[in-house]
Amino acid sequence: MGVMPLWRLLLNMALPLTVSLIIQALYNIIDSLFLSDLGENVLAAVSLAATVQNFMSSAAAGIGVGINALATACLGRKDRQGASQAAVNGLFIEAVCMLFFVLAGLFLTRAYFLFQTDNAEIVAYGTAYLQICMIGSVGIFGETVFERLLQATGKTVYSMITQGIGACINIGLDAVLIFGRCGFPALGIRGAAIATVCSQCIALALAFFLNKKKNSEITISLRGFRPNRKIAAEILRVGIPSTVMGSVSSFMFFLLNRLIASFSTTALAVFGIYNRFQQFMLTPMVGLNNSIVSIVAYNVGARDKERIMGTFRWGVLYGFAVMATASFCFLLFPEVIMSPFHPTEEMFRVGVPIFRIVGFTFLFSSPSMIACSLFQGLGEGFYSLFVSVARQILIRVPFAYFLAQFGNLSLVWFCWPISEICSDLISMMFFRRIYKRKIAVLAR
């Protein structure tokens, strides 16, 4: 964290996490491929459920970012006991969040789908799928904590192993439980949910084991544990903005799902396919952003201004390369991307514009995304939160509803480039302010 050349450190930390996230995102695509055999309404139901699943993931990952930032800052100060306290208190916070989603899964899932659509088949499919995923959310919350602790000490290769194995198990269980193979009954969409929960729990067990055996810098022990308000507040100070940032995306998709459903269920199904592929294409950015947060937080603790700025510069360079590649794929090959999902002519008509318009937008996305990671690493989560809220809620959603008034669904997608350019400008303004106040005053 403090001595390796930054171009190599970023790659060493980001690549293993990126590979594991790509495997995870590939699972989501394969999951949708399996479920597309069951019909368009099943795809639409999973598309609506994905909004809540993303919210769960955002809550788990956001608190994980808070744990990661505090633990790495402690390690930068050579305070291993503080890092261990951050880990245990973070585990407690994740458990409280998990309980909230379990209760919501028991009592609120059907109401959520009824609010989104009046199609009874979509409501039934979605309720069956999402309820299992939420009640069994212990896997995703526990797995996230232990993976973030591995990342905090630079052991991202073990994080890659846990996510990769979990995703591979998920894909295998999908094939067995959805269609009924190897002596199991065909469970359809319920089988997909059970496969997800089982694989997450296996990944949790593996991540816990690797922390106990390989992560000597951080000790996890619940003996005599009592929540520490100061530590919890520090985790939440970074974690809540990060959670809200991820949740903002879920809320955006929730609002846009309602808008798109007013055009057709076909449009809703296509939007779900796009969402899966967007997550896949953006996984390198997620790996890069998580690495930037850890490196910046460590070097804030070490008061090393040059490494903080060097991390930012290399992050912008790598980020642009990633997003340009994603843009190239979405612009030139939308039909190829959609073809495995048994698309009709109507699905092609609706889907090609979104892939091309939003794909072009990726070229403008990396500066604000990298800047937000820098803000989080510096402990200024509010700035990241504001940029994310402005981009996805304050700008994108109102423009989407405005453009929808013209009755042409293709026009709606132009809300993406408008919001990305605006968020870049906001990020530049915040960066100038933070640089003067927090970075320029650091002395090595």
CSV table of C-alpha atoms in Angstrom, one decimal:
chain,number,residue,atom,x,y,z
A,1,MET,CA,0.0,0.0,0.0
A,2,GLY,CA,2.8,2.4,0.8
A,3,VAL,CA,5.7,1.4,-1.4
A,4,MET,CA,4.7,-0.5,-4.5
A,5,PRO,CA,4.6,1.4,-7.8
A,6,LEU,CA,1.0,2.8,-8.1
A,7,TRP,CA,0.3,1.5,-11.6
A,8,ARG,CA,1.2,-2.0,-10.5
A,9,LEU,CA,-0.5,-1.7,-7.0
A,10,LEU,CA,-3.8,-0.7,-8.6
A,11,LEU,CA,-3.6,-3.6,-11.1
A,12,ASN,CA,-2.6,-6.1,-8.4
A,13,MET,CA,-5.5,-5.1,-6.1
A,14,ALA,CA,-8.1,-4.4,-8.8
A,15,LEU,CA,-7.6,-7.4,-11.1
A,16,PRO,CA,-8.4,-10.2,-8.7
A,17,LEU,CA,-11.5,-8.4,-7.4
A,18,THR,CA,-12.5,-7.6,-11.0
A,19,VAL,CA,-12.2,-11.3,-12.0
A,20,SER,CA,-14.4,-12.4,-9.1
A,21,LEU,CA,-16.9,-9.7,-9.9
A,22,ILE,CA,-16.9,-10.6,-13.6
A,23,ILE,CA,-17.7,-14.2,-12.6
A,24,GLN,CA,-20.5,-12.9,-10.3
A,25,ALA,CA,-21.9,-10.7,-13.1
A,26,LEU,CA,-21.6,-13.5,-15.6
A,27,TYR,CA,-23.7,-15.6,-13.2
A,28,ASN,CA,-26.4,-13.0,-13.3
A,29,ILE,CA,-26.4,-13.1,-17.1
A,30,ILE,CA,-26.4,-16.9,-17.2
A,31,ASP,CA,-29.2,-16.9,-14.6
A,32,SER,CA,-31.3,-14.7,-16.9
A,33,LEU,CA,-30.4,-16.9,-19.8
A,34,PHE,CA,-31.8,-20.0,-17.9
A,35,LEU,CA,-34.9,-18.1,-16.9
A,36,SER,CA,-35.6,-16.7,-20.4
A,37,ASP,CA,-36.6,-20.3,-21.3
A,38,LEU,CA,-39.5,-19.9,-18.9
A,39,GLY,CA,-40.9,-16.8,-20.7
A,40,GLU,CA,-40.9,-13.1,-21.0
A,41,ASN,CA,-42.9,-12.5,-17.8
A,42,VAL,CA,-40.3,-14.4,-15.8
A,43,LEU,CA,-37.6,-12.1,-17.2
A,44,ALA,CA,-39.7,-9.1,-16.3
A,45,ALA,CA,-40.2,-10.4,-12.7
A,46,VAL,CA,-36.5,-10.9,-12.2
A,47,SER,CA,-35.9,-7.4,-13.6
A,48,LEU,CA,-38.2,-5.9,-11.0
A,49,ALA,CA,-36.6,-8.1,-8.3
A,50,ALA,CA,-33.1,-7.0,-9.3
A,51,THR,CA,-33.8,-3.5,-8.0
A,52,VAL,CA,-34.3,-4.9,-4.4
A,53,GLN,CA,-31.4,-7.3,-4.8
A,54,ASN,CA,-29.2,-4.4,-5.8
A,55,PHE,CA,-30.4,-2.5,-2.8
A,56,MET,CA,-29.4,-5.4,-0.5
A,57,SER,CA,-26.0,-5.6,-2.2
A,58,SER,CA,-25.5,-1.9,-1.9
A,59,ALA,CA,-26.3,-2.0,1.8
A,60,ALA,CA,-23.8,-4.8,2.4
A,61,ALA,CA,-21.1,-3.3,0.2
A,62,GLY,CA,-21.6,0.2,1.5
A,63,ILE,CA,-21.0,-0.8,5.1
A,64,GLY,CA,-18.2,-2.9,3.8
A,65,VAL,CA,-16.6,0.2,2.3
A,66,GLY,CA,-16.8,1.9,5.7
A,67,ILE,CA,-15.2,-1.1,7.4
A,68,ASN,CA,-12.5,-1.2,4.7
A,69,ALA,CA,-11.7,2.5,4.9
A,70,LEU,CA,-11.4,2.5,8.7
A,71,ALA,CA,-9.4,-0.7,8.8
A,72,THR,CA,-6.9,0.4,6.2
A,73,ALA,CA,-6.5,3.8,7.8
A,74,CYS,CA,-5.7,2.0,11.1
A,75,LEU,CA,-3.2,-0.3,9.4
A,76,GLY,CA,-1.6,2.8,7.7
A,77,ARG,CA,-1.0,4.0,11.3
A,78,LYS,CA,0.2,0.6,12.3
A,79,ASP,CA,-2.8,0.1,14.6
A,80,ARG,CA,-3.7,-3.5,14.2
A,81,GLN,CA,-6.0,-3.5,17.3
A,82,GLY,CA,-8.0,-0.6,15.8
A,83,ALA,CA,-8.4,-2.5,12.6
A,84,SER,CA,-9.6,-5.6,14.4
A,85,GLN,CA,-12.1,-3.5,16.3
A,86,ALA,CA,-13.4,-2.0,13.1
A,87,ALA,CA,-13.9,-5.5,11.7
A,88,VAL,CA,-15.9,-6.8,14.7
A,89,ASN,CA,-18.1,-3.7,14.9
A,90,GLY,CA,-18.6,-3.8,11.2
A,91,LEU,CA,-19.8,-7.4,11.4
A,92,PHE,CA,-22.4,-6.3,14.0
A,93,ILE,CA,-23.7,-3.5,11.8
A,94,GLU,CA,-24.0,-5.9,8.9
A,95,ALA,CA,-26.0,-8.3,11.0
A,96,VAL,CA,-28.5,-5.6,12.0
A,97,CYS,CA,-29.0,-4.6,8.3
A,98,MET,CA,-29.5,-8.3,7.4
A,99,LEU,CA,-32.2,-8.6,10.0
A,100,PHE,CA,-34.1,-5.6,8.4
A,101,PHE,CA,-34.1,-7.3,5.0
A,102,VAL,CA,-35.2,-10.7,6.4
A,103,LEU,CA,-38.2,-9.0,8.0
A,104,ALA,CA,-38.9,-7.1,4.8
A,105,GLY,CA,-38.7,-10.3,2.8
A,106,LEU,CA,-41.3,-12.0,5.1
A,107,PHE,CA,-43.9,-9.2,5.0
A,108,LEU,CA,-43.4,-6.8,2.1
A,109,THR,CA,-42.3,-8.6,-1.1
A,110,ARG,CA,-45.8,-9.1,-2.6
A,111,ALA,CA,-46.8,-5.5,-1.9
A,112,TYR,CA,-43.6,-4.3,-3.7
A,113,PHE,CA,-44.5,-6.2,-6.9
A,114,LEU,CA,-48.2,-5.1,-6.7
A,115,PHE,CA,-47.0,-1.5,-6.6
A,116,GLN,CA,-44.9,-2.0,-9.7
A,117,THR,CA,-47.3,-3.9,-12.0
A,118,ASP,CA,-50.8,-5.2,-12.3
A,119,ASN,CA,-49.7,-8.3,-14.2
A,120,ALA,CA,-50.7,-11.2,-11.8
A,121,GLU,CA,-48.2,-13.6,-13.3
A,122,ILE,CA,-45.2,-11.2,-12.9
A,123,VAL,CA,-46.3,-10.6,-9.3
A,124,ALA,CA,-46.5,-14.3,-8.5
A,125,TYR,CA,-43.1,-15.1,-10.1
A,126,GLY,CA,-41.4,-12.1,-8.5
A,127,THR,CA,-42.8,-12.7,-5.0
A,128,ALA,CA,-41.7,-16.3,-5.1
A,129,TYR,CA,-38.1,-15.4,-6.2
A,130,LEU,CA,-37.4,-12.3,-4.1
A,131,GLN,CA,-38.8,-13.6,-0.9
A,132,ILE,CA,-36.3,-16.5,-0.8
A,133,CYS,CA,-33.4,-14.2,-1.7
A,134,MET,CA,-34.3,-11.8,1.1
A,135,ILE,CA,-35.0,-14.3,3.9
A,136,GLY,CA,-31.7,-16.0,3.0
A,137,SER,CA,-29.6,-12.8,2.9
A,138,VAL,CA,-27.2,-13.9,5.6
A,139,GLY,CA,-24.9,-15.1,2.9
A,140,ILE,CA,-24.5,-11.9,1.0
A,141,PHE,CA,-24.1,-9.8,4.2
A,142,GLY,CA,-21.6,-12.1,5.8
A,143,GLU,CA,-19.6,-12.8,2.7
A,144,THR,CA,-19.3,-9.0,2.0
A,145,VAL,CA,-17.7,-8.3,5.4
A,146,PHE,CA,-15.1,-11.0,5.2
A,147,GLU,CA,-14.2,-10.2,1.6
A,148,ARG,CA,-13.7,-6.5,2.5
A,149,LEU,CA,-11.4,-7.4,5.3
A,150,LEU,CA,-9.3,-9.4,2.9
A,151,GLN,CA,-9.2,-6.4,0.5
A,152,ALA,CA,-8.3,-4.1,3.4
A,153,THR,CA,-5.0,-6.0,3.8
A,154,GLY,CA,-4.4,-6.3,0.1
A,155,LYS,CA,-5.3,-10.0,-0.1
A,156,THR,CA,-7.7,-9.5,-3.0
A,157,VAL,CA,-6.8,-12.8,-4.6
A,158,TYR,CA,-8.6,-14.6,-1.8
A,159,SER,CA,-11.7,-12.4,-2.3
A,160,MET,CA,-11.5,-13.5,-5.9
A,161,ILE,CA,-11.5,-17.1,-4.9
A,162,THR,CA,-14.5,-16.8,-2.6
A,163,GLN,CA,-16.7,-14.9,-5.1
A,164,GLY,CA,-15.5,-17.1,-8.0
A,165,ILE,CA,-16.3,-20.3,-6.3
A,166,GLY,CA,-19.7,-19.0,-5.1
A,167,ALA,CA,-20.6,-17.9,-8.6
A,168,CYS,CA,-19.6,-21.2,-10.1
A,169,ILE,CA,-21.7,-23.1,-7.5
A,170,ASN,CA,-24.6,-20.8,-8.3
A,171,ILE,CA,-24.5,-21.5,-12.0
A,172,GLY,CA,-24.3,-25.3,-11.4
A,173,LEU,CA,-27.2,-25.2,-8.9
A,174,ASP,CA,-29.2,-23.1,-11.4
A,175,ALA,CA,-29.0,-25.8,-14.0
A,176,VAL,CA,-30.0,-28.4,-11.5
A,177,LEU,CA,-32.8,-26.7,-9.6
A,178,ILE,CA,-34.5,-24.6,-12.3
A,179,PHE,CA,-35.0,-27.5,-14.7
A,180,GLY,CA,-35.0,-30.5,-12.3
A,181,ARG,CA,-31.8,-32.5,-12.9
A,182,CYS,CA,-29.8,-35.1,-10.9
A,183,GLY,CA,-32.9,-36.3,-9.2
A,184,PHE,CA,-34.1,-32.9,-8.0
A,185,PRO,CA,-37.6,-31.6,-8.9
A,186,ALA,CA,-37.9,-28.7,-11.4
A,187,LEU,CA,-38.4,-25.6,-9.2
A,188,GLY,CA,-38.4,-23.0,-11.9
A,189,ILE,CA,-37.9,-19.4,-10.6
A,190,ARG,CA,-37.8,-20.7,-7.0
A,191,GLY,CA,-34.9,-22.9,-7.9
A,192,ALA,CA,-32.9,-19.9,-9.1
A,193,ALA,CA,-33.5,-18.1,-5.8
A,194,ILE,CA,-32.5,-21.2,-3.8
A,195,ALA,CA,-29.3,-21.6,-5.9
A,196,THR,CA,-28.4,-17.9,-5.2
A,197,VAL,CA,-28.9,-18.3,-1.4
A,198,CYS,CA,-27.0,-21.6,-1.1
A,199,SER,CA,-24.0,-20.3,-3.1
A,200,GLN,CA,-23.8,-17.1,-1.1
A,201,CYS,CA,-23.8,-19.1,2.2
A,202,ILE,CA,-21.0,-21.3,0.8
A,203,ALA,CA,-19.0,-18.2,-0.2
A,204,LEU,CA,-19.5,-16.8,3.3
A,205,ALA,CA,-18.1,-19.9,5.0
A,206,LEU,CA,-15.1,-19.9,2.7
A,207,ALA,CA,-14.4,-16.1,3.2
A,208,PHE,CA,-14.6,-16.6,7.0
A,209,PHE,CA,-12.1,-19.5,6.8
A,210,LEU,CA,-9.7,-17.6,4.7
A,211,ASN,CA,-9.8,-14.6,7.1
A,212,LYS,CA,-9.0,-16.9,10.0
A,213,LYS,CA,-6.2,-18.7,8.2
A,214,LYS,CA,-4.6,-16.0,6.0
A,215,ASN,CA,-5.4,-12.6,7.4
A,216,SER,CA,-3.0,-12.2,10.3
A,217,GLU,CA,-3.2,-8.4,10.3
A,218,ILE,CA,-6.8,-8.5,11.5
A,219,THR,CA,-8.1,-10.6,14.3
A,220,ILE,CA,-11.8,-11.5,14.5
A,221,SER,CA,-13.1,-12.4,17.9
A,222,LEU,CA,-16.6,-11.9,19.4
A,223,ARG,CA,-15.5,-12.9,22.9
A,224,GLY,CA,-16.7,-10.1,25.3
A,225,PHE,CA,-17.8,-8.0,22.4
A,226,ARG,CA,-19.8,-4.8,23.0
A,227,PRO,CA,-20.6,-2.4,20.2
A,228,ASN,CA,-18.3,0.7,20.2
A,229,ARG,CA,-20.3,3.8,19.4
A,230,LYS,CA,-17.3,5.7,18.2
A,231,ILE,CA,-16.1,3.0,15.9
A,232,ALA,CA,-19.6,2.3,14.6
A,233,ALA,CA,-20.1,6.0,13.9
A,234,GLU,CA,-16.8,6.1,11.9
A,235,ILE,CA,-17.8,3.1,9.9
A,236,LEU,CA,-21.3,4.6,9.2
A,237,ARG,CA,-19.8,8.0,8.3
A,238,VAL,CA,-18.3,6.5,5.2
A,239,GLY,CA,-20.6,3.5,4.9
A,240,ILE,CA,-23.9,5.2,4.9
A,241,PRO,CA,-23.0,7.6,2.0
A,242,SER,CA,-21.6,4.6,0.1
A,243,THR,CA,-24.8,2.6,0.8
A,244,VAL,CA,-27.0,5.4,-0.3
A,245,MET,CA,-24.9,5.8,-3.4
A,246,GLY,CA,-25.5,2.2,-4.4
A,247,SER,CA,-29.1,2.4,-3.2
A,248,VAL,CA,-29.6,5.5,-5.4
A,249,SER,CA,-29.0,3.3,-8.4
A,250,SER,CA,-31.6,0.8,-7.1
A,251,PHE,CA,-34.1,3.7,-6.5
A,252,MET,CA,-33.4,5.0,-10.0
A,253,PHE,CA,-34.1,1.6,-11.6
A,254,PHE,CA,-37.3,1.4,-9.4
A,255,LEU,CA,-38.6,4.7,-10.8
A,256,LEU,CA,-37.5,3.9,-14.4
A,257,ASN,CA,-39.0,0.4,-14.2
A,258,ARG,CA,-42.4,2.0,-13.5
A,259,LEU,CA,-41.9,4.4,-16.4
A,260,ILE,CA,-40.8,1.7,-18.8
A,261,ALA,CA,-43.6,-0.7,-17.8
A,262,SER,CA,-46.0,2.0,-18.9
A,263,PHE,CA,-44.7,1.4,-22.5
A,264,SER,CA,-44.8,-2.5,-22.4
A,265,THR,CA,-43.7,-5.6,-20.5
A,266,THR,CA,-41.4,-6.3,-23.4
A,267,ALA,CA,-39.6,-3.0,-22.7
A,268,LEU,CA,-39.4,-4.0,-19.0
A,269,ALA,CA,-37.8,-7.4,-19.9
A,270,VAL,CA,-35.3,-5.7,-22.3
A,271,PHE,CA,-34.4,-3.2,-19.6
A,272,GLY,CA,-33.6,-6.1,-17.3
A,273,ILE,CA,-31.3,-7.6,-19.9
A,274,TYR,CA,-29.5,-4.3,-20.3
A,275,ASN,CA,-29.2,-4.0,-16.5
A,276,ARG,CA,-27.5,-7.4,-16.3
A,277,PHE,CA,-25.0,-6.5,-19.0
A,278,GLN,CA,-24.3,-3.1,-17.7
A,279,GLN,CA,-23.3,-4.7,-14.3
A,280,PHE,CA,-21.1,-7.0,-16.2
A,281,MET,CA,-19.4,-4.3,-18.2
A,282,LEU,CA,-18.9,-2.1,-15.2
A,283,THR,CA,-17.3,-4.7,-12.9
A,284,PRO,CA,-13.7,-3.6,-13.7
A,285,MET,CA,-14.7,-0.1,-12.5
A,286,VAL,CA,-16.1,-1.5,-9.3
A,287,GLY,CA,-12.8,-3.4,-8.7
A,288,LEU,CA,-10.8,-0.3,-9.6
A,289,ASN,CA,-13.0,1.9,-7.3
A,290,ASN,CA,-12.7,-0.4,-4.3
A,291,SER,CA,-8.9,-0.5,-4.8
A,292,ILE,CA,-8.7,3.3,-5.0
A,293,VAL,CA,-10.7,3.7,-1.7
A,294,SER,CA,-8.3,1.3,0.1
A,295,ILE,CA,-5.1,2.8,-1.3
A,296,VAL,CA,-6.2,6.4,-0.7
A,297,ALA,CA,-7.4,5.6,2.9
A,298,TYR,CA,-4.0,3.9,3.7
A,299,ASN,CA,-2.0,6.9,2.4
A,300,VAL,CA,-4.2,9.4,4.2
A,301,GLY,CA,-3.2,7.6,7.4
A,302,ALA,CA,0.5,7.7,6.2
A,303,ARG,CA,0.0,11.4,5.1
A,304,ASP,CA,1.5,10.7,1.7
A,305,LYS,CA,0.1,13.3,-0.7
A,306,GLU,CA,2.0,12.1,-3.8
A,307,ARG,CA,0.7,8.6,-3.6
A,308,ILE,CA,-2.9,9.9,-3.1
A,309,MET,CA,-2.7,12.0,-6.3
A,310,GLY,CA,-0.8,9.4,-8.2
A,311,THR,CA,-3.6,6.9,-7.3
A,312,PHE,CA,-6.2,9.3,-8.7
A,313,ARG,CA,-4.3,9.9,-11.9
A,314,TRP,CA,-3.7,6.2,-12.6
A,315,GLY,CA,-7.4,5.5,-11.7
A,316,VAL,CA,-8.6,8.1,-14.3
A,317,LEU,CA,-6.4,6.5,-17.0
A,318,TYR,CA,-7.4,2.9,-16.2
A,319,GLY,CA,-11.1,4.0,-15.8
A,320,PHE,CA,-11.2,5.6,-19.3
A,321,ALA,CA,-9.7,2.5,-20.9
A,322,VAL,CA,-12.3,0.3,-19.2
A,323,MET,CA,-15.3,2.5,-20.1
A,324,ALA,CA,-14.1,3.0,-23.7
A,325,THR,CA,-14.0,-0.8,-24.1
A,326,ALA,CA,-17.5,-1.1,-22.7
A,327,SER,CA,-18.7,1.6,-25.0
A,328,PHE,CA,-17.2,-0.1,-28.1
A,329,CYS,CA,-19.1,-3.4,-27.2
A,330,PHE,CA,-22.5,-1.7,-26.6
A,331,LEU,CA,-22.3,0.5,-29.7
A,332,LEU,CA,-21.3,-2.1,-32.2
A,333,PHE,CA,-22.8,-5.4,-31.0
A,334,PRO,CA,-26.2,-4.8,-29.4
A,335,GLU,CA,-27.9,-7.5,-31.5
A,336,VAL,CA,-25.2,-10.0,-30.6
A,337,ILE,CA,-25.5,-9.2,-26.9
A,338,MET,CA,-29.3,-9.7,-26.9
A,339,SER,CA,-29.5,-12.8,-29.2
A,340,PRO,CA,-29.0,-15.5,-26.5
A,341,PHE,CA,-32.2,-14.4,-24.7
A,342,HIS,CA,-34.6,-15.6,-27.3
A,343,PRO,CA,-35.5,-12.1,-28.4
A,344,THR,CA,-38.5,-11.2,-30.6
A,345,GLU,CA,-38.4,-8.5,-33.3
A,346,GLU,CA,-40.1,-6.2,-30.7
A,347,MET,CA,-37.3,-6.9,-28.2
A,348,PHE,CA,-34.7,-6.0,-30.8
A,349,ARG,CA,-36.6,-2.8,-31.7
A,350,VAL,CA,-36.8,-1.7,-28.1
A,351,GLY,CA,-33.3,-3.0,-27.0
A,352,VAL,CA,-30.9,-1.8,-29.7
A,353,PRO,CA,-31.4,2.0,-28.9
A,354,ILE,CA,-30.8,1.6,-25.2
A,355,PHE,CA,-27.6,-0.4,-25.8
A,356,ARG,CA,-26.2,2.1,-28.3
A,357,ILE,CA,-27.2,5.4,-26.6
A,358,VAL,CA,-26.2,4.3,-23.1
A,359,GLY,CA,-23.1,2.6,-24.5
A,360,PHE,CA,-21.9,5.9,-26.0
A,361,THR,CA,-22.5,7.5,-22.6
A,362,PHE,CA,-19.9,5.3,-20.9
A,363,LEU,CA,-17.2,7.4,-22.5
A,364,PHE,CA,-18.2,10.3,-20.1
A,365,SER,CA,-18.6,8.1,-16.9
A,366,SER,CA,-15.2,7.4,-15.6
A,367,PRO,CA,-14.1,10.9,-14.3
A,368,SER,CA,-16.9,11.2,-11.8
A,369,MET,CA,-16.7,7.5,-10.8
A,370,ILE,CA,-13.0,7.8,-10.0
A,371,ALA,CA,-13.5,11.1,-8.2
A,372,CYS,CA,-16.2,9.6,-6.0
A,373,SER,CA,-13.7,6.8,-5.0
A,374,LEU,CA,-11.1,9.4,-4.1
A,375,PHE,CA,-13.7,11.3,-2.0
A,376,GLN,CA,-14.6,8.1,-0.1
A,377,GLY,CA,-10.9,7.2,0.6
A,378,LEU,CA,-10.5,10.7,2.0
A,379,GLY,CA,-13.4,10.2,4.3
A,380,GLU,CA,-15.6,12.7,2.5
A,381,GLY,CA,-18.5,10.3,1.7
A,382,PHE,CA,-21.0,13.2,1.4
A,383,TYR,CA,-19.4,14.5,-1.8
A,384,SER,CA,-19.6,11.0,-3.4
A,385,LEU,CA,-23.2,10.8,-2.2
A,386,PHE,CA,-24.2,14.1,-3.7
A,387,VAL,CA,-22.6,13.3,-7.1
A,388,SER,CA,-24.4,10.0,-7.2
A,389,VAL,CA,-27.8,11.4,-6.2
A,390,ALA,CA,-27.5,14.3,-8.6
A,391,ARG,CA,-26.5,12.0,-11.5
A,392,GLN,CA,-29.2,9.3,-11.0
A,393,ILE,CA,-32.1,11.0,-9.3
A,394,LEU,CA,-32.0,14.8,-9.5
A,395,ILE,CA,-31.0,14.8,-13.2
A,396,ARG,CA,-31.5,11.4,-14.9
A,397,VAL,CA,-35.0,10.5,-13.6
A,398,PRO,CA,-36.6,13.9,-14.3
A,399,PHE,CA,-35.2,14.0,-17.8
A,400,ALA,CA,-36.4,10.5,-18.4
A,401,TYR,CA,-40.0,11.4,-17.4
A,402,PHE,CA,-39.8,14.6,-19.5
A,403,LEU,CA,-38.6,12.7,-22.6
A,404,ALA,CA,-41.2,10.0,-22.1
A,405,GLN,CA,-43.9,12.6,-22.7
A,406,PHE,CA,-43.0,12.6,-26.4
A,407,GLY,CA,-44.3,9.0,-26.6
A,408,ASN,CA,-41.0,7.5,-28.0
A,409,LEU,CA,-39.2,5.1,-25.7
A,410,SER,CA,-35.9,5.6,-27.6
A,411,LEU,CA,-35.8,9.2,-26.5
A,412,VAL,CA,-35.9,8.2,-22.8
A,413,TRP,CA,-32.4,6.8,-23.0
A,414,PHE,CA,-30.9,10.3,-23.8
A,415,CYS,CA,-31.3,11.1,-20.1
A,416,TRP,CA,-28.1,9.0,-19.6
A,417,PRO,CA,-25.6,11.3,-21.5
A,418,ILE,CA,-27.2,14.4,-20.0
A,419,SER,CA,-26.8,13.2,-16.4
A,420,GLU,CA,-23.2,11.9,-16.9
A,421,ILE,CA,-21.9,15.2,-18.3
A,422,CYS,CA,-23.5,17.1,-15.5
A,423,SER,CA,-22.0,14.8,-12.8
A,424,ASP,CA,-18.5,15.2,-14.3
A,425,LEU,CA,-18.9,19.0,-13.9
A,426,ILE,CA,-20.1,18.6,-10.3
A,427,SER,CA,-17.2,16.2,-9.5
A,428,MET,CA,-14.6,18.6,-10.9
A,429,MET,CA,-16.0,21.4,-8.6
A,430,PHE,CA,-15.9,19.2,-5.5
A,431,PHE,CA,-12.4,17.9,-6.4
A,432,ARG,CA,-11.0,21.5,-6.4
A,433,ARG,CA,-12.5,22.1,-3.0
A,434,ILE,CA,-11.3,18.9,-1.4
A,435,TYR,CA,-7.8,19.2,-2.8
A,436,LYS,CA,-7.3,22.6,-1.2
A,437,ARG,CA,-8.8,21.5,2.1
A,438,LYS,CA,-7.5,17.9,2.6
A,439,ILE,CA,-4.8,16.9,0.1
A,440,ALA,CA,-2.7,20.0,-0.4
A,441,VAL,CA,-2.1,20.3,3.4
A,442,LEU,CA,-0.7,16.7,3.7
A,443,ALA,CA,3.0,16.3,4.3
A,444,ARG,CA,4.9,13.1,3.7
